[in-house]
């Protein structure tokens, strides 16, 4: 692996997860940049730094933050952590960061990001990942690290050069205390994460509950199980090698609820901040694929419609 002071790594998006990863790497003296699209926020974050608090520690890191892609030459790794709906806009801005050897890694929630990324990046330079890290953006550049867990990475298309770069990235992440592994087939992992998000995100947003509370109420637990069962059935229909029985899928969702008990899911955070949600890339994607493949997904459709409606009403329904 090249000298950690020589490489170039940019994280696109200063949200909860982007800030957490940038601060985690920066804490180990890794030179990291964050690419924002708002110049005023980038300036503030650069000056004030990124503050992280967890149950164990608190620290402030000072990564480079910029809103000018031209100021960043081609990178070794570009890690995309923007909200799913912002991927298309982010992709238009990352051109100056992409060289022949750059690896672009999407660690976003939801499904299908490789198709949006491939409008600017060659598929053989794209990797996808699923992370179980939990983070809450308390306010600008201020993150609570709510729970740690493994990150799994894999290429979209086999490419030996890109694989070497992905191995170096996993080594760097592991050495920085962000446990990571590489797999040959990333799609079962993307689907496992999708199933976790299907079972947690919309329900926490609609009910205003932290992740750990969902299994404690019989109604939210039942809805979670129904939504997860639909996604699981769809994964079988799509021949995804999930390697999980339905019971195991329920157990994984349940254990993520426990491991990130205090966390407000990203969709609940979107609700609180009145930002667009990722519903169309999570439960909405299940409904869309279900319609294409003839798999019934009524619970995911209801969750999708309720989140969309509440979003449109600004999450307050006037009487
Ligand atoms: O979107 C999220 O919030 C996270 O993916 C997860 C794992 C559900 C934890 O909150």
CSV table of C-alpha atoms and ligand atoms in Angstrom, one decimal:
chain,number,residue,atom,x,y,z
A,1,UNK,CA,0.0,0.0,0.0
A,2,UNK,CA,1.3,3.5,-0.9
A,3,UNK,CA,2.4,5.9,1.9
A,4,UNK,CA,-0.7,7.1,3.7
A,5,UNK,CA,0.5,10.7,3.2
A,6,UNK,CA,0.8,10.3,-0.5
A,7,UNK,CA,-2.6,9.1,-1.5
A,8,UNK,CA,-5.6,11.3,-2.5
A,9,UNK,CA,-9.0,10.5,-1.0
A,10,UNK,CA,-12.1,12.6,-1.4
A,11,UNK,CA,-15.5,12.1,0.3
A,12,UNK,CA,-18.4,13.6,-1.5
A,13,UNK,CA,-21.0,14.9,0.8
A,14,UNK,CA,-20.6,16.4,4.3
A,15,UNK,CA,-23.6,14.5,5.8
A,16,UNK,CA,-23.5,12.4,9.0
A,17,UNK,CA,-21.6,9.5,7.4
A,18,UNK,CA,-19.3,11.6,5.1
A,19,UNK,CA,-18.3,13.7,8.1
A,20,UNK,CA,-17.8,10.6,10.3
A,21,UNK,CA,-15.6,8.9,7.8
A,22,UNK,CA,-13.5,12.0,7.0
A,23,UNK,CA,-13.0,12.6,10.7
A,24,UNK,CA,-12.1,9.0,11.3
A,25,UNK,CA,-9.4,8.9,8.6
A,26,UNK,CA,-8.1,12.4,9.5
A,27,UNK,CA,-7.7,11.3,13.1
A,28,UNK,CA,-5.1,8.8,11.8
A,29,UNK,CA,-3.3,11.6,9.9
A,30,UNK,CA,-4.7,10.5,6.6
A,31,UNK,CA,-5.0,13.4,4.2
A,32,UNK,CA,-8.7,13.5,3.3
A,33,UNK,CA,-10.8,16.1,1.4
A,34,UNK,CA,-14.6,16.6,1.6
A,35,UNK,CA,-16.3,17.9,-1.5
A,36,UNK,CA,-19.4,19.9,-0.7
A,37,UNK,CA,-21.6,21.7,-3.1
A,38,UNK,CA,-22.3,24.7,-0.9
A,39,UNK,CA,-19.2,27.1,-0.8
A,40,UNK,CA,-20.3,28.9,2.4
A,41,UNK,CA,-20.7,25.7,4.3
A,42,UNK,CA,-17.4,24.3,3.0
A,43,UNK,CA,-15.7,27.4,4.2
A,44,UNK,CA,-17.2,27.1,7.7
A,45,UNK,CA,-16.5,23.4,8.0
A,46,UNK,CA,-12.9,23.9,6.9
A,47,UNK,CA,-12.4,26.5,9.7
A,48,UNK,CA,-14.4,24.9,12.5
A,49,UNK,CA,-13.5,21.3,11.7
A,50,UNK,CA,-15.7,18.2,12.1
A,51,UNK,CA,-16.6,17.3,15.7
A,52,UNK,CA,-17.4,13.7,16.5
A,53,UNK,CA,-18.9,12.4,19.8
A,54,UNK,CA,-19.6,8.8,20.7
A,55,UNK,CA,-20.3,7.1,24.0
A,56,UNK,CA,-16.5,6.5,24.3
A,57,UNK,CA,-14.8,9.7,23.0
A,58,UNK,CA,-15.1,13.1,21.4
A,59,UNK,CA,-12.7,14.7,19.0
A,60,UNK,CA,-12.4,17.4,16.3
A,61,UNK,CA,-10.7,16.7,13.0
A,62,UNK,CA,-9.7,19.2,10.3
A,63,UNK,CA,-9.9,17.6,6.9
A,64,UNK,CA,-9.7,19.8,3.8
A,65,UNK,CA,-13.2,20.9,2.8
A,66,UNK,CA,-13.9,22.5,-0.5
A,67,UNK,CA,-16.8,23.3,-2.9
A,68,UNK,CA,-14.4,23.5,-5.9
A,69,UNK,CA,-13.9,20.2,-7.6
A,70,UNK,CA,-11.2,21.9,-9.8
A,71,UNK,CA,-9.0,22.4,-6.7
A,72,UNK,CA,-8.8,18.6,-6.3
A,73,UNK,CA,-6.7,16.7,-8.9
A,74,UNK,CA,-7.5,13.1,-9.9
A,75,UNK,CA,-7.9,11.1,-6.7
A,76,UNK,CA,-7.0,7.5,-5.8
A,77,UNK,CA,-10.5,7.1,-4.2
A,78,UNK,CA,-13.7,9.1,-4.4
A,79,UNK,CA,-16.2,7.9,-1.8
A,80,UNK,CA,-19.7,9.0,-2.5
A,81,UNK,CA,-21.8,9.6,0.6
A,82,UNK,CA,-24.4,12.0,-0.7
A,83,UNK,CA,-28.2,11.3,-0.3
A,84,UNK,CA,-29.5,8.9,-3.0
A,85,UNK,CA,-31.5,11.6,-4.8
A,86,UNK,CA,-28.4,13.9,-5.0
A,87,UNK,CA,-26.2,11.3,-6.8
A,88,UNK,CA,-27.0,12.6,-10.3
A,89,UNK,CA,-26.0,16.2,-9.4
A,90,UNK,CA,-22.9,15.0,-7.5
A,91,UNK,CA,-21.8,12.9,-10.4
A,92,UNK,CA,-21.8,16.0,-12.7
A,93,UNK,CA,-19.3,17.7,-10.4
A,94,UNK,CA,-16.8,15.0,-9.8
A,95,UNK,CA,-15.2,15.0,-13.3
A,96,UNK,CA,-12.0,16.7,-12.2
A,97,UNK,CA,-11.5,14.1,-9.5
A,98,UNK,CA,-11.5,11.1,-11.9
A,99,UNK,CA,-8.3,9.9,-13.5
A,100,UNK,CA,-7.6,6.6,-15.3
A,101,UNK,CA,-6.8,4.9,-11.9
A,102,UNK,CA,-9.4,6.5,-9.7
A,103,UNK,CA,-11.8,4.2,-7.9
A,104,UNK,CA,-15.3,5.6,-7.1
A,105,UNK,CA,-17.0,3.9,-4.2
A,106,UNK,CA,-20.6,4.4,-3.4
A,107,UNK,CA,-21.4,3.8,0.3
A,108,UNK,CA,-24.9,5.2,0.0
A,109,UNK,CA,-28.2,3.7,1.2
A,110,UNK,CA,-30.5,2.3,-1.3
A,111,UNK,CA,-30.0,0.6,-4.6
A,112,UNK,CA,-29.0,1.3,-8.2
A,113,UNK,CA,-26.3,4.0,-7.6
A,114,UNK,CA,-23.9,2.3,-10.0
A,115,UNK,CA,-26.2,3.2,-12.9
A,116,UNK,CA,-26.2,6.9,-12.0
A,117,UNK,CA,-22.4,7.0,-11.4
A,118,UNK,CA,-21.7,5.3,-14.7
A,119,UNK,CA,-22.9,8.4,-16.5
A,120,UNK,CA,-19.5,10.0,-15.6
A,121,UNK,CA,-17.4,7.0,-14.4
A,122,UNK,CA,-16.5,3.8,-16.3
A,123,UNK,CA,-18.2,0.8,-14.6
A,124,UNK,CA,-14.8,-0.9,-14.1
A,125,UNK,CA,-13.8,2.0,-11.9
A,126,UNK,CA,-17.0,1.7,-9.7
A,127,UNK,CA,-17.3,-0.1,-6.4
A,128,UNK,CA,-20.3,-0.4,-4.1
A,129,UNK,CA,-20.3,-0.9,-0.4
A,130,UNK,CA,-22.7,-1.4,2.5
A,131,UNK,CA,-21.8,-0.1,5.9
A,132,UNK,CA,-23.4,-0.8,9.3
A,133,UNK,CA,-21.9,2.3,10.9
A,134,UNK,CA,-24.5,4.5,12.4
A,135,UNK,CA,-24.2,8.3,12.6
A,136,UNK,CA,-26.4,11.2,13.4
A,137,UNK,CA,-25.7,14.8,12.2
A,138,UNK,CA,-26.4,16.8,15.3
A,139,UNK,CA,-25.8,20.0,13.4
A,140,UNK,CA,-23.5,21.2,10.7
A,141,UNK,CA,-20.2,19.3,10.9
A,142,UNK,CA,-21.2,17.9,14.3
A,143,UNK,CA,-21.7,14.1,14.3
A,144,UNK,CA,-22.8,11.6,16.9
A,145,UNK,CA,-21.3,8.1,16.2
A,146,UNK,CA,-24.2,6.0,17.3
A,147,UNK,CA,-22.9,2.5,16.5
A,148,UNK,CA,-20.0,0.7,14.8
A,149,UNK,CA,-20.3,-2.2,12.5
A,150,UNK,CA,-18.6,-3.8,9.4
A,151,UNK,CA,-18.3,-2.2,6.0
A,152,UNK,CA,-18.3,-4.6,2.9
A,153,UNK,CA,-16.9,-3.5,-0.4
A,154,UNK,CA,-16.9,-5.0,-3.9
A,155,UNK,CA,-16.4,-4.0,-7.5
A,156,UNK,CA,-19.3,-3.8,-10.0
A,157,UNK,CA,-17.2,-5.3,-12.7
A,158,UNK,CA,-14.1,-7.5,-12.4
A,159,UNK,CA,-10.9,-5.4,-12.9
A,160,UNK,CA,-7.6,-6.5,-11.4
A,161,UNK,CA,-6.2,-2.9,-11.1
A,162,UNK,CA,-9.3,-1.6,-9.4
A,163,UNK,CA,-9.3,-4.6,-7.1
A,164,UNK,CA,-5.8,-3.7,-5.9
A,165,UNK,CA,-7.0,-0.2,-5.2
A,166,UNK,CA,-10.0,-1.5,-3.4
A,167,UNK,CA,-7.8,-3.8,-1.2
A,168,UNK,CA,-5.6,-0.7,-0.4
A,169,UNK,CA,-8.8,1.2,0.6
A,170,UNK,CA,-10.0,-1.6,2.9
A,171,UNK,CA,-6.5,-1.7,4.5
A,172,UNK,CA,-6.6,2.0,5.1
A,173,UNK,CA,-10.1,1.8,6.5
A,174,UNK,CA,-9.2,-1.1,8.8
A,175,UNK,CA,-6.1,0.6,10.0
A,176,UNK,CA,-8.2,3.7,10.9
A,177,UNK,CA,-10.6,1.7,13.0
A,178,UNK,CA,-13.4,1.4,10.4
A,179,UNK,CA,-13.7,-2.4,10.0
A,180,UNK,CA,-13.9,-3.3,6.3
A,181,UNK,CA,-13.8,-6.4,4.1
A,182,UNK,CA,-13.8,-7.1,0.3
A,183,UNK,CA,-16.1,-9.6,-1.4
A,184,UNK,CA,-16.3,-10.9,-4.9
A,185,UNK,CA,-20.1,-10.4,-5.2
A,186,UNK,CA,-21.2,-7.2,-3.5
A,187,UNK,CA,-24.9,-7.5,-4.5
A,188,UNK,CA,-26.0,-9.8,-1.7
A,189,UNK,CA,-24.5,-7.3,0.7
A,190,UNK,CA,-26.2,-4.4,-0.9
A,191,UNK,CA,-29.5,-6.3,-0.6
A,192,UNK,CA,-28.9,-7.2,3.0
A,193,UNK,CA,-28.3,-3.5,3.8
A,194,UNK,CA,-31.4,-2.6,1.6
A,195,UNK,CA,-33.5,-5.1,3.7
A,196,UNK,CA,-32.2,-3.4,6.9
A,197,UNK,CA,-33.1,0.0,5.6
A,198,UNK,CA,-36.5,-1.3,4.3
A,199,UNK,CA,-37.3,-2.5,7.9
A,200,UNK,CA,-36.0,0.6,9.7
A,201,UNK,CA,-35.9,3.8,7.8
A,202,UNK,CA,-39.5,4.6,6.7
A,203,UNK,CA,-41.0,3.3,10.0
A,204,UNK,CA,-38.7,5.3,12.2
A,205,UNK,CA,-39.5,8.4,10.1
A,206,UNK,CA,-43.2,7.9,10.2
A,207,UNK,CA,-43.4,7.0,13.9
A,208,UNK,CA,-40.7,9.4,15.1
A,209,UNK,CA,-38.9,6.6,16.9
A,210,UNK,CA,-35.2,5.9,17.4
A,211,UNK,CA,-34.0,2.6,15.8
A,212,UNK,CA,-34.0,0.7,19.1
A,213,UNK,CA,-37.7,1.5,19.8
A,214,UNK,CA,-39.1,-0.1,16.7
A,215,UNK,CA,-39.0,-3.7,17.9
A,216,UNK,CA,-40.5,-2.7,21.3
A,217,UNK,CA,-43.9,-1.9,19.9
A,218,UNK,CA,-46.0,-4.8,18.5
A,219,UNK,CA,-47.4,-2.6,15.7
A,220,UNK,CA,-44.1,-1.3,14.4
A,221,UNK,CA,-42.5,-4.8,14.8
A,222,UNK,CA,-45.3,-6.3,12.7
A,223,UNK,CA,-45.0,-3.7,10.0
A,224,UNK,CA,-41.2,-4.1,10.0
A,225,UNK,CA,-41.6,-7.9,9.5
A,226,UNK,CA,-44.1,-7.5,6.7
A,227,UNK,CA,-42.0,-5.0,4.8
A,228,UNK,CA,-38.8,-7.1,5.3
A,229,UNK,CA,-40.7,-10.3,4.1
A,230,UNK,CA,-41.7,-8.5,0.9
A,231,UNK,CA,-38.1,-7.4,0.2
A,232,UNK,CA,-36.8,-10.9,1.0
A,233,UNK,CA,-39.2,-12.5,-1.4
A,234,UNK,CA,-38.2,-10.1,-4.1
A,235,UNK,CA,-34.5,-10.9,-3.6
A,236,UNK,CA,-35.3,-14.6,-4.3
A,237,UNK,CA,-37.2,-13.6,-7.4
A,238,UNK,CA,-34.1,-11.6,-8.5
A,239,UNK,CA,-31.8,-14.5,-7.9
A,240,UNK,CA,-29.7,-12.5,-5.4
A,241,UNK,CA,-27.6,-14.9,-3.4
A,242,UNK,CA,-28.7,-13.4,-0.1
A,243,UNK,CA,-27.8,-16.6,1.9
A,244,UNK,CA,-30.4,-15.8,4.5
A,245,UNK,CA,-33.6,-17.5,5.5
A,246,UNK,CA,-36.5,-15.1,6.2
A,247,UNK,CA,-36.0,-15.6,9.9
A,248,UNK,CA,-32.3,-14.7,9.6
A,249,UNK,CA,-33.3,-11.6,7.7
A,250,UNK,CA,-35.6,-10.6,10.5
A,251,UNK,CA,-32.9,-11.3,13.0
A,252,UNK,CA,-30.4,-9.1,11.2
A,253,UNK,CA,-32.8,-6.2,11.1
A,254,UNK,CA,-33.5,-6.7,14.8
A,255,UNK,CA,-29.8,-6.8,15.7
A,256,UNK,CA,-29.2,-3.6,13.7
A,257,UNK,CA,-32.0,-2.0,15.7
A,258,UNK,CA,-30.3,-3.0,18.9
A,259,UNK,CA,-26.7,-2.1,17.8
A,260,UNK,CA,-27.9,1.4,16.7
A,261,UNK,CA,-30.6,1.7,19.4
A,262,UNK,CA,-30.0,5.4,20.1
A,263,UNK,CA,-29.6,6.3,16.5
A,264,UNK,CA,-32.2,8.3,14.6
A,265,UNK,CA,-32.2,6.6,11.2
A,266,UNK,CA,-31.1,8.7,8.3
A,267,UNK,CA,-34.8,9.0,7.1
A,268,UNK,CA,-35.9,10.2,10.6
A,269,UNK,CA,-33.1,12.8,10.4
A,270,UNK,CA,-34.3,13.8,7.0
A,271,UNK,CA,-37.8,14.2,8.4
A,272,UNK,CA,-36.6,16.3,11.3
A,273,UNK,CA,-34.5,18.6,9.0
A,274,UNK,CA,-37.4,18.6,6.4
A,275,UNK,CA,-35.0,17.3,3.7
A,276,UNK,CA,-36.0,15.1,0.8
A,277,UNK,CA,-35.9,11.4,1.9
A,278,UNK,CA,-34.4,8.3,0.3
A,279,UNK,CA,-37.8,6.6,0.2
A,280,UNK,CA,-37.7,6.1,-3.6
A,281,UNK,CA,-34.4,4.2,-3.4
A,282,UNK,CA,-35.4,2.0,-0.4
A,283,UNK,CA,-39.1,1.0,0.0
A,284,UNK,CA,-40.0,2.7,-3.2
A,285,UNK,CA,-37.4,0.7,-5.1
A,286,UNK,CA,-38.9,-2.5,-3.6
A,287,UNK,CA,-42.3,-1.5,-4.9
A,288,UNK,CA,-41.0,-0.6,-8.3
A,289,UNK,CA,-39.1,-3.9,-8.8
A,290,UNK,CA,-42.0,-5.8,-7.3
A,291,UNK,CA,-44.3,-4.4,-10.0
A,292,UNK,CA,-41.7,-5.3,-12.7
A,293,UNK,CA,-41.4,-8.9,-11.5
A,294,UNK,CA,-44.9,-9.6,-10.3
A,295,UNK,CA,-44.1,-9.7,-6.6
A,296,UNK,CA,-46.7,-8.2,-4.3
A,297,UNK,CA,-45.3,-5.4,-2.1
A,298,UNK,CA,-48.4,-3.7,-0.5
A,299,UNK,CA,-46.7,-2.8,2.8
A,300,UNK,CA,-43.7,-1.2,1.1
A,301,UNK,CA,-46.1,0.7,-1.2
A,302,UNK,CA,-48.1,2.0,1.8
A,303,UNK,CA,-44.9,3.0,3.6
A,304,UNK,CA,-43.6,4.7,0.4
A,305,UNK,CA,-46.8,6.6,-0.1
A,306,UNK,CA,-47.1,7.7,3.5
A,307,UNK,CA,-43.5,9.0,3.6
A,308,UNK,CA,-43.9,10.8,0.2
A,309,UNK,CA,-47.2,12.4,1.4
A,310,UNK,CA,-45.8,13.5,4.8
A,311,UNK,CA,-42.7,14.9,3.0
A,312,UNK,CA,-44.9,16.9,0.7
A,313,UNK,CA,-46.9,18.2,3.7
A,314,UNK,CA,-43.7,19.2,5.4
A,315,UNK,CA,-44.3,16.5,8.1
A,316,UNK,CA,-47.1,18.4,9.7
A,317,UNK,CA,-50.6,17.6,8.8
A,318,UNK,CA,-52.8,20.7,9.5
A,319,UNK,CA,-56.2,19.9,10.9
B,1,LIG,O1,-30.0,4.8,7.2
B,1,LIG,C1,-29.6,4.6,8.3
B,1,LIG,O2,-29.9,5.3,9.3
B,1,LIG,C2,-28.7,3.4,8.6
B,1,LIG,O3,-28.4,2.8,7.3
B,1,LIG,C3,-29.1,2.4,9.6
B,1,LIG,C4,-28.3,1.1,9.5
B,1,LIG,C5,-30.6,2.0,9.4
B,1,LIG,C6,-28.8,2.9,11.0
B,1,LIG,O4,-29.6,4.0,11.4
